[in-house]
mmCIF file of C-alpha atoms and ligand atoms in Angstrom:
data_model
loop_
_atom_site.group_PDB
_atom_site.id
_atom_site.type_symbol
_atom_site.label_atom_id
_atom_site.label_comp_id
_atom_site.label_asym_id
_atom_site.label_seq_id
_atom_site.Cartn_x
_atom_site.Cartn_y
_atom_site.Cartn_z
ATOM 1 C CA MET A 1 13.335 -36.222 -53.422
ATOM 2 C CA ASN A 2 15.233 -34.238 -56.050
ATOM 3 C CA ILE A 3 16.553 -30.713 -55.768
ATOM 4 C CA VAL A 4 15.025 -28.835 -58.706
ATOM 5 C CA ALA A 5 16.840 -25.566 -58.265
ATOM 6 C CA ARG A 6 19.632 -24.005 -56.203
ATOM 7 C CA PHE A 7 20.459 -20.338 -55.828
ATOM 8 C CA GLU A 8 23.359 -18.290 -54.601
ATOM 9 C CA ILE A 9 23.692 -14.646 -53.715
ATOM 10 C CA PRO A 10 27.212 -13.341 -54.296
ATOM 11 C CA TYR A 11 28.723 -10.416 -52.372
ATOM 12 C CA TYR A 12 31.142 -8.086 -54.165
ATOM 13 C CA GLN A 13 33.919 -6.091 -52.568
ATOM 14 C CA TYR A 14 37.304 -5.020 -53.919
ATOM 15 C CA LEU A 15 38.563 -2.567 -51.323
ATOM 16 C CA ASN A 16 37.887 -3.739 -47.788
ATOM 17 C CA GLU A 17 37.416 -1.742 -44.589
ATOM 18 C CA THR A 18 41.151 -1.364 -44.083
ATOM 19 C CA SER A 19 41.569 -0.127 -47.681
ATOM 20 C CA THR A 20 43.237 -3.367 -48.719
ATOM 21 C CA VAL A 21 42.625 -4.645 -52.244
ATOM 22 C CA ILE A 22 41.169 -8.141 -51.817
ATOM 23 C CA ASP A 23 40.342 -9.045 -55.434
ATOM 24 C CA THR A 24 41.799 -8.278 -58.863
ATOM 25 C CA LEU A 25 40.829 -4.694 -59.549
ATOM 26 C CA PRO A 26 38.606 -4.046 -62.564
ATOM 27 C CA GLU A 27 40.366 -2.227 -65.382
ATOM 28 C CA PHE A 28 38.979 1.235 -64.655
ATOM 29 C CA ALA A 29 40.221 0.997 -61.056
ATOM 30 C CA GLN A 30 43.775 0.371 -62.210
ATOM 31 C CA ASP A 31 43.839 3.969 -63.408
ATOM 32 C CA PRO A 32 44.560 6.226 -60.391
ATOM 33 C CA GLN A 33 43.146 9.238 -62.240
ATOM 34 C CA HIS A 34 39.801 7.522 -62.606
ATOM 35 C CA LEU A 35 39.737 6.768 -58.888
ATOM 36 C CA GLN A 36 40.725 10.358 -58.082
ATOM 37 C CA ARG A 37 37.766 11.541 -60.146
ATOM 38 C CA LEU A 38 35.396 9.347 -58.134
ATOM 39 C CA TYR A 39 37.017 10.505 -54.894
ATOM 40 C CA ARG A 40 36.575 14.173 -55.801
ATOM 41 C CA LEU A 41 32.899 13.632 -56.516
ATOM 42 C CA MET A 42 32.311 11.856 -53.215
ATOM 43 C CA VAL A 43 33.971 14.714 -51.328
ATOM 44 C CA LEU A 44 31.896 17.287 -53.230
ATOM 45 C CA ILE A 45 28.722 15.421 -52.270
ATOM 46 C CA ARG A 46 29.704 15.403 -48.610
ATOM 47 C CA VAL A 47 30.594 19.103 -48.578
ATOM 48 C CA PHE A 48 27.302 19.972 -50.295
ATOM 49 C CA ASP A 49 25.412 17.746 -47.893
ATOM 50 C CA SER A 50 26.805 19.475 -44.799
ATOM 51 C CA LYS A 51 25.967 22.848 -46.312
ATOM 52 C CA ALA A 52 22.414 21.806 -47.154
ATOM 53 C CA ILE A 53 21.839 20.660 -43.572
ATOM 54 C CA ALA A 54 23.253 23.944 -42.246
ATOM 55 C CA LEU A 55 20.927 25.885 -44.587
ATOM 56 C CA GLN A 56 17.940 23.904 -43.326
ATOM 57 C CA ARG A 57 18.947 24.456 -39.697
ATOM 58 C CA THR A 58 19.079 28.197 -40.279
ATOM 59 C CA GLY A 59 15.675 28.290 -41.983
ATOM 60 C CA LYS A 60 16.999 28.713 -45.526
ATOM 61 C CA LEU A 61 16.003 25.324 -46.945
ATOM 62 C CA GLY A 62 13.058 22.973 -46.483
ATOM 63 C CA THR A 63 13.310 19.345 -45.394
ATOM 64 C CA TYR A 64 16.472 17.737 -46.779
ATOM 65 C CA PRO A 65 17.489 14.040 -46.943
ATOM 66 C CA SER A 66 21.187 13.568 -46.265
ATOM 67 C CA SER A 67 23.605 11.514 -48.397
ATOM 68 C CA ARG A 68 26.127 11.026 -45.588
ATOM 69 C CA GLY A 69 27.570 7.522 -45.688
ATOM 70 C CA GLN A 70 26.043 6.681 -49.074
ATOM 71 C CA GLU A 71 28.321 8.747 -51.317
ATOM 72 C CA ALA A 72 29.934 5.734 -53.014
ATOM 73 C CA VAL A 73 26.550 4.451 -54.128
ATOM 74 C CA PHE A 74 25.649 7.701 -55.904
ATOM 75 C CA VAL A 75 29.063 8.221 -57.452
ATOM 76 C CA GLY A 76 29.512 4.599 -58.563
ATOM 77 C CA MET A 77 26.115 4.582 -60.279
ATOM 78 C CA GLY A 78 26.650 7.901 -62.046
ATOM 79 C CA ASP A 79 30.036 6.791 -63.344
ATOM 80 C CA ALA A 80 28.649 3.492 -64.643
ATOM 81 C CA LEU A 81 25.686 4.953 -66.515
ATOM 82 C CA ALA A 82 26.020 5.648 -70.235
ATOM 83 C CA LYS A 83 24.708 8.943 -71.508
ATOM 84 C CA THR A 84 22.037 7.106 -73.488
ATOM 85 C CA ASP A 85 20.798 5.115 -70.479
ATOM 86 C CA LEU A 86 17.902 6.417 -68.457
ATOM 87 C CA PHE A 87 18.007 7.030 -64.712
ATOM 88 C CA VAL A 88 14.916 6.845 -62.495
ATOM 89 C CA PRO A 89 16.079 8.243 -59.153
ATOM 90 C CA TYR A 90 14.670 8.447 -55.659
ATOM 91 C CA TYR A 91 15.003 11.366 -53.300
ATOM 92 C CA ARG A 92 18.567 10.754 -52.061
ATOM 93 C CA ASP A 93 20.182 10.527 -55.491
ATOM 94 C CA PHE A 94 21.441 14.047 -56.244
ATOM 95 C CA GLY A 95 25.016 12.693 -56.202
ATOM 96 C CA THR A 96 24.249 10.618 -59.286
ATOM 97 C CA LEU A 97 22.274 13.347 -60.996
ATOM 98 C CA ILE A 98 25.152 15.869 -60.823
ATOM 99 C CA GLN A 99 27.021 13.432 -63.086
ATOM 100 C CA ARG A 100 24.081 13.568 -65.523
ATOM 101 C CA GLY A 101 24.071 17.312 -66.134
ATOM 102 C CA ALA A 102 22.167 18.540 -63.075
ATOM 103 C CA LYS A 103 23.492 21.550 -61.153
ATOM 104 C CA LEU A 104 23.938 21.595 -57.373
ATOM 105 C CA SER A 105 21.691 24.651 -57.228
ATOM 106 C CA ASP A 106 18.851 22.588 -58.753
ATOM 107 C CA PHE A 107 18.712 20.540 -55.573
ATOM 108 C CA LEU A 108 18.703 23.574 -53.323
ATOM 109 C CA MET A 109 15.827 24.907 -55.413
ATOM 110 C CA TYR A 110 13.934 21.635 -55.156
ATOM 111 C CA TRP A 111 14.403 21.160 -51.416
ATOM 112 C CA GLY A 112 13.739 24.855 -50.996
ATOM 113 C CA GLY A 113 10.266 24.283 -52.432
ATOM 114 C CA ASP A 114 10.823 25.520 -56.002
ATOM 115 C CA GLU A 115 9.724 22.894 -58.528
ATOM 116 C CA ARG A 116 11.979 24.344 -61.219
ATOM 117 C CA GLY A 117 14.772 22.504 -59.388
ATOM 118 C CA ASN A 118 13.184 19.301 -60.603
ATOM 119 C CA SER A 119 13.810 20.040 -64.250
ATOM 120 C CA TYR A 120 17.491 19.242 -64.229
ATOM 121 C CA SER A 121 18.579 16.914 -66.931
ATOM 122 C CA ASP A 122 20.173 18.445 -70.036
ATOM 123 C CA ASP A 123 17.928 16.684 -72.490
ATOM 124 C CA LYS A 124 15.118 15.907 -70.033
ATOM 125 C CA THR A 125 15.755 12.192 -70.334
ATOM 126 C CA ASP A 126 16.146 11.196 -66.703
ATOM 127 C CA PHE A 127 13.179 11.196 -64.389
ATOM 128 C CA PRO A 128 12.635 13.543 -61.467
ATOM 129 C CA PHE A 129 13.097 12.235 -57.904
ATOM 130 C CA SER A 130 10.450 9.849 -56.708
ATOM 131 C CA VAL A 131 9.343 10.883 -53.236
ATOM 132 C CA PRO A 132 6.487 8.356 -53.093
ATOM 133 C CA VAL A 133 8.258 5.304 -51.736
ATOM 134 C CA GLY A 134 8.443 2.353 -54.141
ATOM 135 C CA SER A 135 6.385 3.540 -57.096
ATOM 136 C CA GLN A 136 9.346 4.188 -59.395
ATOM 137 C CA PRO A 137 10.447 0.572 -60.074
ATOM 138 C CA LEU A 138 7.208 0.131 -61.990
ATOM 139 C CA HIS A 139 7.864 3.243 -64.042
ATOM 140 C CA ALA A 140 11.319 1.871 -64.798
ATOM 141 C CA ALA A 141 9.919 -1.472 -65.959
ATOM 142 C CA GLY A 142 7.550 0.397 -68.267
ATOM 143 C CA ILE A 143 10.339 2.481 -69.765
ATOM 144 C CA ALA A 144 12.521 -0.601 -70.207
ATOM 145 C CA SER A 145 9.649 -2.266 -72.006
ATOM 146 C CA ALA A 146 9.483 0.694 -74.414
ATOM 147 C CA PHE A 147 13.232 0.443 -75.089
ATOM 148 C CA LYS A 148 12.843 -3.242 -75.844
ATOM 149 C CA ILE A 149 9.892 -2.747 -78.187
ATOM 150 C CA ARG A 150 11.806 -0.029 -80.033
ATOM 151 C CA LYS A 151 14.905 -2.248 -80.129
ATOM 152 C CA GLU A 152 17.008 0.533 -78.578
ATOM 153 C CA LYS A 153 20.223 -0.626 -76.900
ATOM 154 C CA ARG A 154 19.558 1.364 -73.759
ATOM 155 C CA ALA A 155 19.260 0.376 -70.124
ATOM 156 C CA VAL A 156 17.167 1.807 -67.308
ATOM 157 C CA LEU A 157 18.666 2.208 -63.841
ATOM 158 C CA VAL A 158 16.187 2.645 -61.006
ATOM 159 C CA THR A 159 16.926 3.137 -57.330
ATOM 160 C CA CYS A 160 14.951 2.754 -54.145
ATOM 161 C CA GLY A 161 15.642 2.200 -50.465
ATOM 162 C CA ASP A 162 15.437 -0.967 -48.386
ATOM 163 C CA GLY A 163 12.068 0.150 -47.009
ATOM 164 C CA ALA A 164 10.630 0.480 -50.507
ATOM 165 C CA THR A 165 11.198 -3.234 -51.129
ATOM 166 C CA SER A 166 8.220 -4.049 -48.900
ATOM 167 C CA GLN A 167 5.861 -2.250 -51.264
ATOM 168 C CA GLY A 168 3.763 -4.373 -53.633
ATOM 169 C CA ASP A 169 4.875 -2.205 -56.561
ATOM 170 C CA PHE A 170 8.454 -3.346 -56.038
ATOM 171 C CA TYR A 171 7.543 -7.020 -56.446
ATOM 172 C CA GLU A 172 5.308 -6.271 -59.420
ATOM 173 C CA ALA A 173 8.125 -4.437 -61.161
ATOM 174 C CA LEU A 174 10.567 -7.294 -60.555
ATOM 175 C CA ASN A 175 8.045 -9.815 -61.785
ATOM 176 C CA LEU A 176 7.443 -7.896 -64.997
ATOM 177 C CA ALA A 177 11.177 -7.418 -65.624
ATOM 178 C CA GLY A 178 11.714 -11.155 -65.234
ATOM 179 C CA ILE A 179 8.859 -12.390 -67.355
ATOM 180 C CA TRP A 180 9.327 -9.842 -70.141
ATOM 181 C CA GLN A 181 13.147 -9.891 -69.905
ATOM 182 C CA LEU A 182 13.517 -6.136 -69.657
ATOM 183 C CA PRO A 183 16.704 -4.056 -69.878
ATOM 184 C CA VAL A 184 16.474 -2.703 -66.347
ATOM 185 C CA VAL A 185 18.768 -2.634 -63.316
ATOM 186 C CA PHE A 186 17.130 -2.318 -59.922
ATOM 187 C CA VAL A 187 19.384 -0.842 -57.264
ATOM 188 C CA VAL A 188 18.247 -1.141 -53.674
ATOM 189 C CA SER A 189 20.265 1.342 -51.676
ATOM 190 C CA ASN A 190 20.153 -0.500 -48.377
ATOM 191 C CA ASN A 191 21.161 2.028 -45.724
ATOM 192 C CA GLN A 192 19.733 -0.238 -42.983
ATOM 193 C CA TRP A 193 16.857 2.089 -42.053
ATOM 194 C CA ALA A 194 13.479 3.190 -43.406
ATOM 195 C CA ILE A 195 13.056 6.223 -41.166
ATOM 196 C CA SER A 196 12.834 4.415 -37.775
ATOM 197 C CA VAL A 197 12.221 0.899 -39.144
ATOM 198 C CA PRO A 198 15.431 -1.179 -39.146
ATOM 199 C CA ARG A 199 16.292 -3.558 -41.970
ATOM 200 C CA SER A 200 15.719 -6.506 -39.581
ATOM 201 C CA ALA A 201 12.035 -5.535 -39.284
ATOM 202 C CA GLN A 202 11.633 -5.025 -43.035
ATOM 203 C CA THR A 203 11.843 -8.596 -44.324
ATOM 204 C CA GLY A 204 12.362 -12.125 -43.047
ATOM 205 C CA ALA A 205 14.613 -12.830 -46.044
ATOM 206 C CA LYS A 206 18.341 -13.074 -45.385
ATOM 207 C CA THR A 207 19.083 -10.688 -48.244
ATOM 208 C CA ILE A 208 17.058 -8.255 -50.286
ATOM 209 C CA ALA A 209 19.048 -9.357 -53.352
ATOM 210 C CA GLN A 210 17.388 -12.787 -53.281
ATOM 211 C CA LYS A 211 14.040 -11.228 -54.114
ATOM 212 C CA ALA A 212 15.225 -11.270 -57.733
ATOM 213 C CA ILE A 213 15.396 -15.065 -57.670
ATOM 214 C CA ALA A 214 11.616 -15.398 -57.367
ATOM 215 C CA ALA A 215 11.287 -13.095 -60.374
ATOM 216 C CA GLY A 216 13.609 -15.254 -62.470
ATOM 217 C CA PHE A 217 16.807 -13.238 -62.667
ATOM 218 C CA SER A 218 19.952 -12.728 -60.659
ATOM 219 C CA GLY A 219 20.452 -10.670 -57.542
ATOM 220 C CA GLU A 220 23.659 -9.768 -55.786
ATOM 221 C CA GLN A 221 24.942 -7.829 -52.816
ATOM 222 C CA VAL A 222 27.527 -5.132 -53.278
ATOM 223 C CA ASP A 223 29.591 -3.321 -50.662
ATOM 224 C CA GLY A 224 28.180 0.185 -50.904
ATOM 225 C CA ASN A 225 31.141 1.656 -49.037
ATOM 226 C CA ASP A 226 33.454 0.492 -51.806
ATOM 227 C CA VAL A 227 33.019 2.787 -54.789
ATOM 228 C CA ILE A 228 35.042 0.399 -56.966
ATOM 229 C CA ALA A 229 32.599 -2.451 -56.313
ATOM 230 C CA VAL A 230 29.570 -0.227 -56.885
ATOM 231 C CA ARG A 231 30.903 1.164 -60.149
ATOM 232 C CA GLU A 232 31.957 -2.276 -61.406
ATOM 233 C CA ARG A 233 28.745 -4.132 -60.544
ATOM 234 C CA VAL A 234 26.405 -1.413 -61.798
ATOM 235 C CA ALA A 235 28.377 -1.155 -65.063
ATOM 236 C CA SER A 236 28.285 -4.920 -65.531
ATOM 237 C CA ALA A 237 24.527 -5.099 -64.857
ATOM 238 C CA LEU A 238 23.838 -2.198 -67.243
ATOM 239 C CA LYS A 239 25.851 -3.938 -69.955
ATOM 240 C CA LYS A 240 23.828 -7.148 -69.521
ATOM 241 C CA ALA A 241 20.663 -5.081 -69.728
ATOM 242 C CA ARG A 242 21.721 -3.221 -72.883
ATOM 243 C CA GLU A 243 23.170 -6.195 -74.710
ATOM 244 C CA ASN A 244 20.954 -9.111 -73.638
ATOM 245 C CA ASN A 245 17.794 -7.536 -72.211
ATOM 246 C CA GLU A 246 18.706 -9.116 -68.897
ATOM 247 C CA PRO A 247 17.477 -7.525 -65.673
ATOM 248 C CA THR A 248 19.507 -7.521 -62.415
ATOM 249 C CA LEU A 249 18.817 -6.616 -58.804
ATOM 250 C CA LEU A 250 21.721 -5.094 -56.889
ATOM 251 C CA GLU A 251 21.401 -4.721 -53.134
ATOM 252 C CA ILE A 252 24.006 -2.120 -52.294
ATOM 253 C CA LEU A 253 24.849 -2.103 -48.590
ATOM 254 C CA SER A 254 25.823 0.992 -46.680
ATOM 255 C CA TYR A 255 24.800 2.732 -43.464
ATOM 256 C CA ARG A 256 22.769 5.935 -43.124
ATOM 257 C CA GLN A 257 25.157 8.218 -41.248
ATOM 258 C CA SER A 258 22.466 10.792 -40.556
ATOM 259 C CA ASP A 259 18.890 11.311 -39.502
ATOM 260 C CA HIS A 260 16.397 10.101 -42.132
ATOM 261 C CA THR A 261 15.863 13.736 -43.132
ATOM 262 C CA THR A 262 16.263 17.027 -41.335
ATOM 263 C CA ALA A 263 12.695 16.474 -40.039
ATOM 264 C CA ASP A 264 13.822 13.356 -38.129
ATOM 265 C CA ASP A 265 15.720 12.750 -34.887
ATOM 266 C CA ALA A 266 17.347 9.310 -35.104
ATOM 267 C CA SER A 267 18.632 9.512 -31.524
ATOM 268 C CA ARG A 268 15.083 8.537 -30.517
ATOM 269 C CA TYR A 269 15.388 5.082 -32.087
ATOM 270 C CA GLU A 270 18.898 4.347 -33.354
ATOM 271 C CA PRO A 271 20.845 2.185 -30.878
ATOM 272 C CA LYS A 272 23.743 4.092 -29.339
ATOM 273 C CA GLY A 273 27.163 3.459 -30.818
ATOM 274 C CA VAL A 274 26.069 1.742 -34.055
ATOM 275 C CA ARG A 275 26.713 4.756 -36.223
ATOM 276 C CA GLU A 276 30.219 5.043 -34.831
ATOM 277 C CA THR A 277 30.902 1.326 -35.341
ATOM 278 C CA GLU A 278 29.699 1.593 -38.933
ATOM 279 C CA TRP A 279 31.773 4.728 -39.573
ATOM 280 C CA VAL A 280 34.980 2.710 -39.873
ATOM 281 C CA LYS A 281 33.567 1.340 -43.146
ATOM 282 C CA GLU A 282 32.605 4.705 -44.660
ATOM 283 C CA PRO A 283 33.508 5.166 -48.325
ATOM 284 C CA ILE A 284 35.491 8.409 -48.524
ATOM 285 C CA GLY A 285 38.194 7.600 -45.954
ATOM 286 C CA ARG A 286 38.430 4.122 -47.422
ATOM 287 C CA LEU A 287 39.300 5.353 -50.912
ATOM 288 C CA ARG A 288 41.518 8.145 -49.635
ATOM 289 C CA ARG A 289 43.677 5.716 -47.638
ATOM 290 C CA TYR A 290 44.014 3.522 -50.713
ATOM 291 C CA LEU A 291 44.957 6.440 -52.960
ATOM 292 C CA GLU A 292 47.531 7.564 -50.398
ATOM 293 C CA SER A 293 48.971 4.051 -50.262
ATOM 294 C CA ILE A 294 49.656 4.146 -54.034
ATOM 295 C CA GLN A 295 50.998 7.724 -53.798
ATOM 296 C CA ALA A 296 48.031 9.067 -55.743
ATOM 297 C CA TRP A 297 46.801 11.479 -53.044
ATOM 298 C CA SER A 298 48.367 13.800 -50.469
ATOM 299 C CA GLU A 299 47.341 16.163 -47.703
ATOM 300 C CA THR A 300 48.024 19.080 -50.081
ATOM 301 C CA ASP A 301 45.651 17.538 -52.650
ATOM 302 C CA GLU A 302 43.063 17.127 -49.930
ATOM 303 C CA GLN A 303 43.246 20.734 -48.758
ATOM 304 C CA LYS A 304 43.073 22.009 -52.328
ATOM 305 C CA LEU A 305 40.053 19.810 -53.057
ATOM 306 C CA LEU A 306 38.210 20.912 -49.911
ATOM 307 C CA ALA A 307 38.768 24.564 -50.831
ATOM 308 C CA GLU A 308 37.483 23.931 -54.382
ATOM 309 C CA CYS A 309 34.421 22.062 -53.153
ATOM 310 C CA GLY A 310 33.681 24.849 -50.656
ATOM 311 C CA GLU A 311 33.781 27.399 -53.496
ATOM 312 C CA THR A 312 31.601 25.268 -55.789
ATOM 313 C CA VAL A 313 29.013 24.809 -53.061
ATOM 314 C CA ASP A 314 29.049 28.509 -52.084
ATOM 315 C CA GLN A 315 28.434 29.354 -55.734
ATOM 316 C CA ALA A 316 25.443 26.980 -55.834
ATOM 317 C CA VAL A 317 24.030 28.597 -52.675
ATOM 318 C CA ALA A 318 24.411 32.050 -54.240
ATOM 319 C CA GLU A 319 22.632 30.891 -57.418
ATOM 320 C CA TYR A 320 19.803 29.519 -55.307
ATOM 321 C CA GLN A 321 19.452 32.595 -53.148
ATOM 322 C CA ASN A 322 19.676 35.016 -56.075
ATOM 323 C CA CYS A 323 17.151 33.227 -58.249
ATOM 324 C CA PRO A 324 13.928 35.263 -58.358
ATOM 325 C CA PRO A 325 11.024 33.186 -57.028
ATOM 326 C CA GLN A 326 8.193 32.161 -59.303
ATOM 327 C CA PRO A 327 4.867 33.961 -59.078
ATOM 328 C CA ILE A 328 2.923 32.266 -56.314
ATOM 329 C CA GLU A 329 0.050 31.345 -58.640
ATOM 330 C CA SER A 330 2.433 29.074 -60.563
ATOM 331 C CA ILE A 331 1.401 26.260 -58.190
ATOM 332 C CA PHE A 332 -1.840 26.166 -60.168
ATOM 333 C CA ASP A 333 -0.185 26.561 -63.541
ATOM 334 C CA TYR A 334 1.972 23.423 -63.256
ATOM 335 C CA LEU A 335 -0.936 21.252 -62.234
ATOM 336 C CA TYR A 336 -3.370 21.658 -65.121
ATOM 337 C CA GLU A 337 -3.065 22.487 -68.788
ATOM 338 C CA THR A 338 -6.467 24.205 -68.551
ATOM 339 C CA LEU A 339 -7.350 25.317 -65.059
ATOM 340 C CA PRO A 340 -10.799 24.075 -63.979
ATOM 341 C CA ASP A 341 -13.181 26.952 -63.217
ATOM 342 C CA ILE A 342 -13.443 26.003 -59.559
ATOM 343 C CA TYR A 343 -9.778 26.957 -59.053
ATOM 344 C CA ALA A 344 -9.870 30.245 -60.943
ATOM 345 C CA GLU A 345 -11.027 32.154 -57.891
ATOM 346 C CA GLN A 346 -8.409 30.532 -55.653
ATOM 347 C CA ARG A 347 -5.724 31.415 -58.182
ATOM 348 C CA GLU A 348 -6.740 35.080 -58.109
ATOM 349 C CA ASP A 349 -6.883 35.002 -54.327
ATOM 350 C CA VAL A 350 -3.418 33.532 -53.895
ATOM 351 C CA LYS A 351 -1.910 36.267 -56.098
ATOM 352 C CA LYS A 352 -2.512 38.744 -53.276
ATOM 353 C CA LYS A 353 -0.157 36.830 -50.981
ATOM 354 C CA GLU A 354 3.472 37.705 -50.462
ATOM 355 C CA VAL A 355 5.953 35.595 -52.440
ATOM 356 C CA PRO A 356 8.591 33.974 -50.215
ATOM 357 C CA VAL A 357 12.194 34.433 -51.411
ATOM 358 C CA HIS A 358 14.651 31.552 -51.688
ATOM 359 C CA GLY A 359 16.598 31.024 -48.527
HETATM 360 C C1 TPP B 1 4.146 5.585 -50.566
HETATM 361 C C2 TPP B 1 4.843 6.269 -49.441
HETATM 362 N N1 TPP B 1 4.673 5.824 -48.175
HETATM 363 C C3 TPP B 1 5.287 6.428 -47.155
HETATM 364 C C4 TPP B 1 6.106 7.508 -47.366
HETATM 365 C C5 TPP B 1 6.807 8.187 -46.207
HETATM 366 N N2 TPP B 1 8.228 7.828 -46.244
HETATM 367 C C6 TPP B 1 9.138 8.670 -46.778
HETATM 368 S S1 TPP B 1 10.674 8.015 -46.763
HETATM 369 C C7 TPP B 1 10.148 6.607 -46.011
HETATM 370 C C8 TPP B 1 11.137 5.521 -45.673
HETATM 371 C C9 TPP B 1 11.811 4.946 -46.859
HETATM 372 O O1 TPP B 1 12.899 4.149 -46.469
HETATM 373 P P1 TPP B 1 13.836 3.486 -47.525
HETATM 374 O O2 TPP B 1 13.033 2.970 -48.656
HETATM 375 O O3 TPP B 1 14.703 2.522 -46.817
HETATM 376 O O4 TPP B 1 14.696 4.708 -48.096
HETATM 377 P P2 TPP B 1 15.749 5.651 -47.301
HETATM 378 O O5 TPP B 1 14.993 6.895 -46.943
HETATM 379 O O6 TPP B 1 16.245 4.909 -46.117
HETATM 380 O O7 TPP B 1 16.842 5.945 -48.267
HETATM 381 C C10 TPP B 1 8.781 6.664 -45.791
HETATM 382 C C11 TPP B 1 8.014 5.576 -45.135
HETATM 383 C C12 TPP B 1 6.255 7.962 -48.695
HETATM 384 N N3 TPP B 1 7.057 8.995 -49.006
HETATM 385 N N4 TPP B 1 5.630 7.320 -49.710
HETATM 386 MG MG1 MG B 2 16.662 2.833 -46.131
#
């Protein structure tokens, strides 16, 4: 018997749970100002997130999926992307999109039921959120194929959750990326839950990262509570994609510190105490403690930042609430270029209804 192939799945972490540096820091992370920038973004995301949940609880926003606990994933990805790359997000990714030209108010609009919130990117390059679970990796493979045919040095970054990796589309996308050698990076944001289904019930494989092996390219795990690791590994994978048309799968591990969405109640299925145990790993405190240890952050900085984030978020809420709603018949206008006759009557009928205001 001969062994014909062997595989390994690496795990990347630079800043551990106790905020200790355990590996040589990548160059960008040796610049405290760069780390402060990432820290500020993570805090902004958390402040916005709490506000969005409060708005939903008071009837001013529709269903909203929280980012709590996953801030480093969004910020690390956004910081690693080049302007010319293309991002194919899923519904939790607003924290990346605000680094790509989207406004916070766009997301209030979107989750408030106004589709104009979905038209966020400056030059309309990035895709809108994918709410269907697992369909977007295929779109990403298709776009990457176009970049390759056109010989453009651009990479596609696509995200999905751990639950999405059980969809056939996910495997098909990986297979295509491997066989065609496409410039695409697949990020699986593994927050350990797909609504009430735990990661342990999702796959018999030890890691999700190893699913890349069957497709013929490399997969790795990244500590998703360590923004330095996320930023470094996503940047490195994007570079390989741009320069060598080499795909990568990154399984980024974190923990969902919230209900699945505001329509969920995780206390009905999440074992007691796990969230608290996982909280010691959370990304914002981890980076703050490190910055404090190198004298690059203080309590005064923190208070100033929280006040700034509060103002920024309040401004976004005001923009959302003051934006005049669209005419109600617009739901027909976005769907068809030429409205089929059978809907003409319905369109007229709906015009008589009262238009709900934002918030
Ligand atoms: C095709 C499809 N099936 C089912 C759903 C309902 N659904 C919405 S989110 C979700 C769980 C997804 O979990 P995961 O991929 O881990 O992402 P997470 O929400 O945890 O970030 C499901 C089943 C959907 N939106 N689309
Ligand atoms: Mg999940």
